[in-house]
PDB file of C-alpha atoms in Angstrom:
ATOM      1  CA  MET A   1      11.842  -8.920  17.519  1.00 60.00           C
ATOM      2  CA  LYS A   2      14.115 -11.962  17.848  1.00 85.00           C
ATOM      3  CA  PHE A   3      15.337 -11.932  14.245  1.00 95.00           C
ATOM      4  CA  PRO A   4      18.643 -10.245  13.323  1.00 97.00           C
ATOM      5  CA  LEU A   5      17.346  -9.527   9.806  1.00 98.00           C
ATOM      6  CA  VAL A   6      13.854  -8.873   8.479  1.00 98.00           C
ATOM      7  CA  LEU A   7      13.218  -9.057   4.725  1.00 98.00           C
ATOM      8  CA  PHE A   8      10.312  -7.244   3.096  1.00 98.00           C
ATOM      9  CA  ASP A   9       8.724  -7.785  -0.271  1.00 97.00           C
ATOM     10  CA  LEU A  10       7.794  -4.457  -1.862  1.00 96.00           C
ATOM     11  CA  ASP A  11       4.498  -4.345  -3.774  1.00 92.00           C
ATOM     12  CA  GLY A  12       1.605  -5.252  -1.528  1.00 92.00           C
ATOM     13  CA  VAL A  13       3.791  -5.183   1.590  1.00 96.00           C
ATOM     14  CA  LEU A  14       5.392  -1.730   1.757  1.00 97.00           C
ATOM     15  CA  ILE A  15       3.607   0.058  -1.094  1.00 94.00           C
ATOM     16  CA  HIS A  16       0.033  -0.506  -2.189  1.00 91.00           C
ATOM     17  CA  THR A  17       0.597  -0.784  -5.934  1.00 84.00           C
ATOM     18  CA  GLU A  18      -1.020  -4.175  -6.469  1.00 78.00           C
ATOM     19  CA  PRO A  19      -4.407  -2.829  -7.691  1.00 83.00           C
ATOM     20  CA  ALA A  20      -2.656  -0.684 -10.313  1.00 85.00           C
ATOM     21  CA  TYR A  21      -0.422  -3.539 -11.459  1.00 82.00           C
ATOM     22  CA  THR A  22      -3.358  -5.942 -11.534  1.00 84.00           C
ATOM     23  CA  ALA A  23      -5.246  -3.565 -13.818  1.00 88.00           C
ATOM     24  CA  PHE A  24      -2.205  -3.164 -16.087  1.00 88.00           C
ATOM     25  CA  TRP A  25      -1.520  -6.898 -16.419  1.00 88.00           C
ATOM     26  CA  ALA A  26      -5.216  -7.701 -16.792  1.00 91.00           C
ATOM     27  CA  GLU A  27      -5.265  -5.404 -19.823  1.00 92.00           C
ATOM     28  CA  ILE A  28      -2.165  -7.125 -21.217  1.00 92.00           C
ATOM     29  CA  GLY A  29      -3.829 -10.478 -20.619  1.00 91.00           C
ATOM     30  CA  ARG A  30      -7.018  -9.451 -22.421  1.00 93.00           C
ATOM     31  CA  GLU A  31      -5.028  -8.286 -25.449  1.00 91.00           C
ATOM     32  CA  TYR A  32      -2.498 -11.115 -25.760  1.00 90.00           C
ATOM     33  CA  PHE A  33      -4.062 -14.045 -23.914  1.00 91.00           C
ATOM     34  CA  PRO A  34      -7.869 -13.663 -24.085  1.00 91.00           C
ATOM     35  CA  GLU A  35      -8.200 -17.393 -23.497  1.00 92.00           C
ATOM     36  CA  ASN A  36      -6.593 -16.981 -20.057  1.00 89.00           C
ATOM     37  CA  PRO A  37      -8.789 -14.783 -17.815  1.00 90.00           C
ATOM     38  CA  ASP A  38      -6.477 -15.507 -14.852  1.00 89.00           C
ATOM     39  CA  PHE A  39      -3.352 -14.098 -16.498  1.00 91.00           C
ATOM     40  CA  ALA A  40      -2.942 -11.171 -14.054  1.00 88.00           C
ATOM     41  CA  PRO A  41      -3.143 -13.220 -10.839  1.00 85.00           C
ATOM     42  CA  ALA A  42      -0.996 -15.959 -12.386  1.00 86.00           C
ATOM     43  CA  ILE A  43       1.980 -13.649 -12.919  1.00 84.00           C
ATOM     44  CA  LYS A  44       1.718 -11.823  -9.578  1.00 81.00           C
ATOM     45  CA  GLY A  45       5.013 -11.862  -7.718  1.00 75.00           C
ATOM     46  CA  HIS A  46       7.033 -12.976 -10.737  1.00 80.00           C
ATOM     47  CA  SER A  47       9.841 -10.912 -12.208  1.00 80.00           C
ATOM     48  CA  LEU A  48       9.407  -9.206 -15.569  1.00 85.00           C
ATOM     49  CA  THR A  49      12.160 -11.394 -17.019  1.00 84.00           C
ATOM     50  CA  ASP A  50      10.284 -14.506 -15.930  1.00 85.00           C
ATOM     51  CA  ILE A  51       6.985 -13.212 -17.352  1.00 88.00           C
ATOM     52  CA  LEU A  52       8.569 -12.383 -20.708  1.00 87.00           C
ATOM     53  CA  HIS A  53      10.339 -15.739 -20.882  1.00 85.00           C
ATOM     54  CA  THR A  54       7.237 -17.715 -19.946  1.00 86.00           C
ATOM     55  CA  TYR A  55       4.606 -15.898 -21.981  1.00 88.00           C
ATOM     56  CA  PHE A  56       6.401 -13.897 -24.696  1.00 84.00           C
ATOM     57  CA  ASN A  57       9.300 -16.135 -25.763  1.00 76.00           C
ATOM     58  CA  GLY A  58      11.750 -13.844 -24.027  1.00 56.00           C
ATOM     59  CA  ALA A  59      12.565 -11.204 -26.631  1.00 56.00           C
ATOM     60  CA  ASP A  60      10.152 -10.998 -29.564  1.00 72.00           C
ATOM     61  CA  SER A  61       8.378  -7.849 -30.782  1.00 80.00           C
ATOM     62  CA  LYS A  62       5.445  -8.430 -28.420  1.00 85.00           C
ATOM     63  CA  ALA A  63       7.844  -8.602 -25.486  1.00 86.00           C
ATOM     64  CA  ASP A  64       9.436  -5.301 -26.529  1.00 87.00           C
ATOM     65  CA  GLU A  65       5.993  -3.696 -26.711  1.00 89.00           C
ATOM     66  CA  VAL A  66       5.031  -4.952 -23.253  1.00 88.00           C
ATOM     67  CA  VAL A  67       8.306  -3.680 -21.774  1.00 86.00           C
ATOM     68  CA  ALA A  68       7.757  -0.238 -23.312  1.00 88.00           C
ATOM     69  CA  ARG A  69       4.168  -0.077 -22.064  1.00 90.00           C
ATOM     70  CA  LEU A  70       5.183  -1.159 -18.573  1.00 86.00           C
ATOM     71  CA  SER A  71       7.939   1.439 -18.437  1.00 86.00           C
ATOM     72  CA  ALA A  72       5.530   4.190 -19.481  1.00 87.00           C
ATOM     73  CA  PHE A  73       2.992   2.969 -16.934  1.00 86.00           C
ATOM     74  CA  GLN A  74       5.534   2.994 -14.090  1.00 82.00           C
ATOM     75  CA  ARG A  75       6.725   6.509 -14.943  1.00 84.00           C
ATOM     76  CA  GLN A  76       3.277   7.909 -14.225  1.00 83.00           C
ATOM     77  CA  MET A  77       1.994   5.577 -11.502  1.00 85.00           C
ATOM     78  CA  ASP A  78       1.562   6.472  -7.846  1.00 87.00           C
ATOM     79  CA  PHE A  79       3.339   4.660  -5.007  1.00 91.00           C
ATOM     80  CA  PRO A  80       0.938   4.812  -2.036  1.00 93.00           C
ATOM     81  CA  LEU A  81       2.390   3.449   1.176  1.00 95.00           C
ATOM     82  CA  ILE A  82       0.860   0.587   3.138  1.00 95.00           C
ATOM     83  CA  PRO A  83      -0.339   2.203   6.404  1.00 95.00           C
ATOM     84  CA  GLY A  84       2.168   1.720   9.187  1.00 96.00           C
ATOM     85  CA  ALA A  85       4.668  -0.259   7.105  1.00 96.00           C
ATOM     86  CA  LEU A  86       7.576   2.188   7.041  1.00 96.00           C
ATOM     87  CA  GLU A  87       6.946   3.131  10.666  1.00 96.00           C
ATOM     88  CA  PHE A  88       7.267  -0.564  11.536  1.00 96.00           C
ATOM     89  CA  VAL A  89      10.551  -0.735   9.607  1.00 97.00           C
ATOM     90  CA  GLY A  90      11.773   2.262  11.597  1.00 95.00           C
ATOM     91  CA  GLN A  91      10.880   0.578  14.880  1.00 95.00           C
ATOM     92  CA  LEU A  92      12.842  -2.508  13.893  1.00 96.00           C
ATOM     93  CA  ARG A  93      15.906  -0.491  12.993  1.00 95.00           C
ATOM     94  CA  ALA A  94      15.656   1.464  16.263  1.00 95.00           C
ATOM     95  CA  GLN A  95      15.990  -1.874  18.063  1.00 94.00           C
ATOM     96  CA  GLY A  96      19.059  -2.858  16.066  1.00 95.00           C
ATOM     97  CA  VAL A  97      17.300  -5.192  13.624  1.00 96.00           C
ATOM     98  CA  ARG A  98      18.668  -5.040  10.091  1.00 97.00           C
ATOM     99  CA  THR A  99      16.136  -4.679   7.290  1.00 98.00           C
ATOM    100  CA  ALA A 100      16.143  -5.214   3.538  1.00 98.00           C
ATOM    101  CA  VAL A 101      13.763  -5.093   0.612  1.00 98.00           C
ATOM    102  CA  VAL A 102      13.630  -8.187  -1.592  1.00 97.00           C
ATOM    103  CA  THR A 103      11.553  -7.430  -4.655  1.00 94.00           C
ATOM    104  CA  SER A 104      10.863  -8.905  -8.077  1.00 88.00           C
ATOM    105  CA  SER A 105      10.841  -5.348  -9.432  1.00 88.00           C
ATOM    106  CA  ASP A 106      13.795  -4.314 -11.566  1.00 88.00           C
ATOM    107  CA  ARG A 107      16.130  -1.388 -10.968  1.00 91.00           C
ATOM    108  CA  GLN A 108      14.388   0.801 -13.528  1.00 87.00           C
ATOM    109  CA  LYS A 109      11.096   0.543 -11.627  1.00 87.00           C
ATOM    110  CA  MET A 110      12.906   1.253  -8.359  1.00 93.00           C
ATOM    111  CA  GLU A 111      14.317   4.492  -9.783  1.00 92.00           C
ATOM    112  CA  HIS A 112      10.730   5.661 -10.360  1.00 89.00           C
ATOM    113  CA  LEU A 113       9.930   4.776  -6.744  1.00 93.00           C
ATOM    114  CA  TYR A 114      12.959   6.713  -5.454  1.00 95.00           C
ATOM    115  CA  GLU A 115      11.854   9.752  -7.432  1.00 91.00           C
ATOM    116  CA  ALA A 116       8.422   9.564  -5.783  1.00 90.00           C
ATOM    117  CA  ILE A 117       9.760   8.759  -2.274  1.00 93.00           C
ATOM    118  CA  PRO A 118      13.370  10.054  -2.078  1.00 95.00           C
ATOM    119  CA  SER A 119      13.858   8.840   1.507  1.00 94.00           C
ATOM    120  CA  PHE A 120      12.894   5.253   0.703  1.00 96.00           C
ATOM    121  CA  PRO A 121      16.387   3.779   0.081  1.00 95.00           C
ATOM    122  CA  THR A 122      17.695   5.308   3.313  1.00 95.00           C
ATOM    123  CA  LEU A 123      15.218   3.284   5.378  1.00 95.00           C
ATOM    124  CA  PHE A 124      16.830  -0.094   4.656  1.00 98.00           C
ATOM    125  CA  ASP A 125      20.264  -1.662   4.958  1.00 98.00           C
ATOM    126  CA  ARG A 126      19.989  -3.155   1.465  1.00 98.00           C
ATOM    127  CA  ILE A 127      17.532  -3.250  -1.431  1.00 98.00           C
ATOM    128  CA  PHE A 128      17.628  -6.372  -3.593  1.00 97.00           C
ATOM    129  CA  THR A 129      15.953  -6.252  -7.004  1.00 95.00           C
ATOM    130  CA  ALA A 130      15.120  -8.771  -9.709  1.00 89.00           C
ATOM    131  CA  GLU A 131      18.664  -8.464 -11.031  1.00 91.00           C
ATOM    132  CA  ASP A 132      19.971  -9.912  -7.743  1.00 92.00           C
ATOM    133  CA  ALA A 133      17.500 -12.760  -7.405  1.00 85.00           C
ATOM    134  CA  GLY A 134      18.556 -15.690  -9.584  1.00 84.00           C
ATOM    135  CA  ARG A 135      15.427 -17.710 -10.266  1.00 88.00           C
ATOM    136  CA  SER A 136      12.141 -15.828  -9.924  1.00 85.00           C
ATOM    137  CA  LYS A 137       9.718 -16.421  -7.078  1.00 89.00           C
ATOM    138  CA  PRO A 138       8.335 -18.962  -6.131  1.00 91.00           C
ATOM    139  CA  ALA A 139      11.920 -20.254  -6.161  1.00 94.00           C
ATOM    140  CA  PRO A 140      13.559 -19.281  -2.844  1.00 97.00           C
ATOM    141  CA  ASP A 141      16.717 -17.851  -4.450  1.00 96.00           C
ATOM    142  CA  CYS A 142      15.987 -14.191  -3.701  1.00 96.00           C
ATOM    143  CA  TYR A 143      15.594 -14.788   0.032  1.00 97.00           C
ATOM    144  CA  LEU A 144      18.493 -17.205   0.270  1.00 97.00           C
ATOM    145  CA  ARG A 145      20.778 -14.709  -1.485  1.00 97.00           C
ATOM    146  CA  ALA A 146      19.567 -11.761   0.579  1.00 98.00           C
ATOM    147  CA  ALA A 147      20.213 -13.597   3.846  1.00 98.00           C
ATOM    148  CA  ALA A 148      23.626 -14.753   2.610  1.00 98.00           C
ATOM    149  CA  ALA A 149      24.590 -11.169   1.766  1.00 98.00           C
ATOM    150  CA  PHE A 150      24.287 -10.455   5.509  1.00 98.00           C
ATOM    151  CA  GLY A 151      26.183 -13.611   6.434  1.00 98.00           C
ATOM    152  CA  LEU A 152      23.036 -15.384   7.624  1.00 98.00           C
ATOM    153  CA  GLU A 153      20.955 -18.432   6.853  1.00 97.00           C
ATOM    154  CA  ALA A 154      17.411 -17.608   5.760  1.00 97.00           C
ATOM    155  CA  SER A 155      16.141 -19.709   8.664  1.00 97.00           C
ATOM    156  CA  ALA A 156      17.439 -16.974  11.001  1.00 97.00           C
ATOM    157  CA  CYS A 157      15.324 -14.332   9.244  1.00 98.00           C
ATOM    158  CA  ALA A 158      11.729 -13.169   9.062  1.00 97.00           C
ATOM    159  CA  VAL A 159      10.052 -12.423   5.732  1.00 98.00           C
ATOM    160  CA  PHE A 160       6.980 -10.272   5.108  1.00 98.00           C
ATOM    161  CA  GLU A 161       5.203 -11.263   1.878  1.00 97.00           C
ATOM    162  CA  ASP A 162       1.748 -10.980   0.352  1.00 94.00           C
ATOM    163  CA  SER A 163       1.523 -12.946  -2.929  1.00 91.00           C
ATOM    164  CA  PRO A 164       1.187 -16.735  -3.188  1.00 92.00           C
ATOM    165  CA  SER A 165       4.412 -17.016  -5.193  1.00 91.00           C
ATOM    166  CA  GLY A 166       6.279 -14.792  -2.762  1.00 93.00           C
ATOM    167  CA  LEU A 167       4.943 -16.641   0.263  1.00 96.00           C
ATOM    168  CA  GLU A 168       6.014 -19.932  -1.300  1.00 96.00           C
ATOM    169  CA  ALA A 169       9.488 -18.544  -1.986  1.00 96.00           C
ATOM    170  CA  ALA A 170       9.811 -17.360   1.598  1.00 97.00           C
ATOM    171  CA  ARG A 171       8.597 -20.641   3.035  1.00 97.00           C
ATOM    172  CA  ARG A 172      10.929 -22.666   0.809  1.00 97.00           C
ATOM    173  CA  SER A 173      13.850 -20.554   2.009  1.00 98.00           C
ATOM    174  CA  GLY A 174      13.253 -21.693   5.585  1.00 98.00           C
ATOM    175  CA  ALA A 175      12.502 -18.218   6.931  1.00 98.00           C
ATOM    176  CA  ARG A 176       9.730 -17.347   9.364  1.00 97.00           C
ATOM    177  CA  VAL A 177       6.941 -16.141   7.070  1.00 98.00           C
ATOM    178  CA  TYR A 178       4.538 -13.319   7.875  1.00 97.00           C
ATOM    179  CA  GLY A 179       1.699 -13.050   5.358  1.00 97.00           C
ATOM    180  CA  VAL A 180       0.464  -9.509   4.782  1.00 97.00           C
ATOM    181  CA  ALA A 181      -3.251  -9.555   3.998  1.00 95.00           C
ATOM    182  CA  THR A 182      -3.316  -6.758   1.439  1.00 91.00           C
ATOM    183  CA  ASP A 183      -5.167  -8.169  -1.560  1.00 86.00           C
ATOM    184  CA  LEU A 184      -5.778 -11.661  -0.185  1.00 89.00           C
ATOM    185  CA  SER A 185      -8.034 -12.078   2.831  1.00 94.00           C
ATOM    186  CA  PRO A 186      -6.605 -13.341   6.132  1.00 95.00           C
ATOM    187  CA  GLU A 187      -8.445 -16.613   5.536  1.00 96.00           C
ATOM    188  CA  GLU A 188      -6.822 -17.040   2.108  1.00 94.00           C
ATOM    189  CA  ILE A 189      -3.353 -16.161   3.276  1.00 95.00           C
ATOM    190  CA  ARG A 190      -3.287 -18.056   6.583  1.00 96.00           C
ATOM    191  CA  PRO A 191      -2.444 -21.509   5.124  1.00 96.00           C
ATOM    192  CA  LEU A 192       0.484 -19.977   3.213  1.00 96.00           C
ATOM    193  CA  CYS A 193       2.393 -18.465   6.132  1.00 97.00           C
ATOM    194  CA  ASP A 194       3.317 -18.796   9.788  1.00 97.00           C
ATOM    195  CA  GLU A 195       1.461 -15.686  10.937  1.00 96.00           C
ATOM    196  CA  VAL A 196      -0.940 -13.229   9.309  1.00 97.00           C
ATOM    197  CA  VAL A 197      -0.451  -9.457   9.410  1.00 97.00           C
ATOM    198  CA  GLU A 198      -3.659  -7.545   8.807  1.00 95.00           C
ATOM    199  CA  ASP A 199      -2.325  -4.118   9.854  1.00 95.00           C
ATOM    200  CA  PHE A 200       1.290  -3.130  10.536  1.00 96.00           C
ATOM    201  CA  ARG A 201       0.036  -0.601  13.076  1.00 93.00           C
ATOM    202  CA  LEU A 202      -1.113  -3.521  15.238  1.00 91.00           C
ATOM    203  CA  VAL A 203       2.113  -5.559  15.047  1.00 89.00           C
ATOM    204  CA  HIS A 204       4.081  -5.715  18.305  1.00 81.00           C
ATOM    205  CA  LEU A 205       7.832  -6.126  18.078  1.00 77.00           C
ATOM    206  CA  ASP A 206       7.847  -8.818  20.786  1.00 68.00           C
TER     207      ASP A 206
END
């Protein structure tokens, strides 16, 4: 692959947690925002801080309750891998390509992931979380900062993303954008990216 650095979103790209998160946030939406049936898809790809600020006034009692419920949910959730994703990461690294995770998840959630998959942090050169991002996706800050941490412009990098907000963030950064058709169909995701990935096992490094 011609890129010196490849950046991966996490949920929906490396781990298939989107259905579980969609169910969780749909329940939150039904309880707190019954007038908004699209609450769960609307917040997809956004950081928890951004969600709380936008929908729960940042730090009121409802926000505290949502944070506690999310933490409990993440402690017991599974982290199924996207087929072929980590193998693809390994192939990149074997060819000298640097790799990093750029996720809207916070460090607390990542600790739960590391408990479930202890080898996960060893597979990447860096893991950037919500605390590193600046503005939440769809702002491009997370990808701009990740590239800069390696001494690169984002335009020199490739990004693998799956959500509309994440794809917009990647595109606004100037990176080459690969849309992973996990929850969205290839037809839905194609206008949002440069190339569609339907199955990592079918991606060729050239």
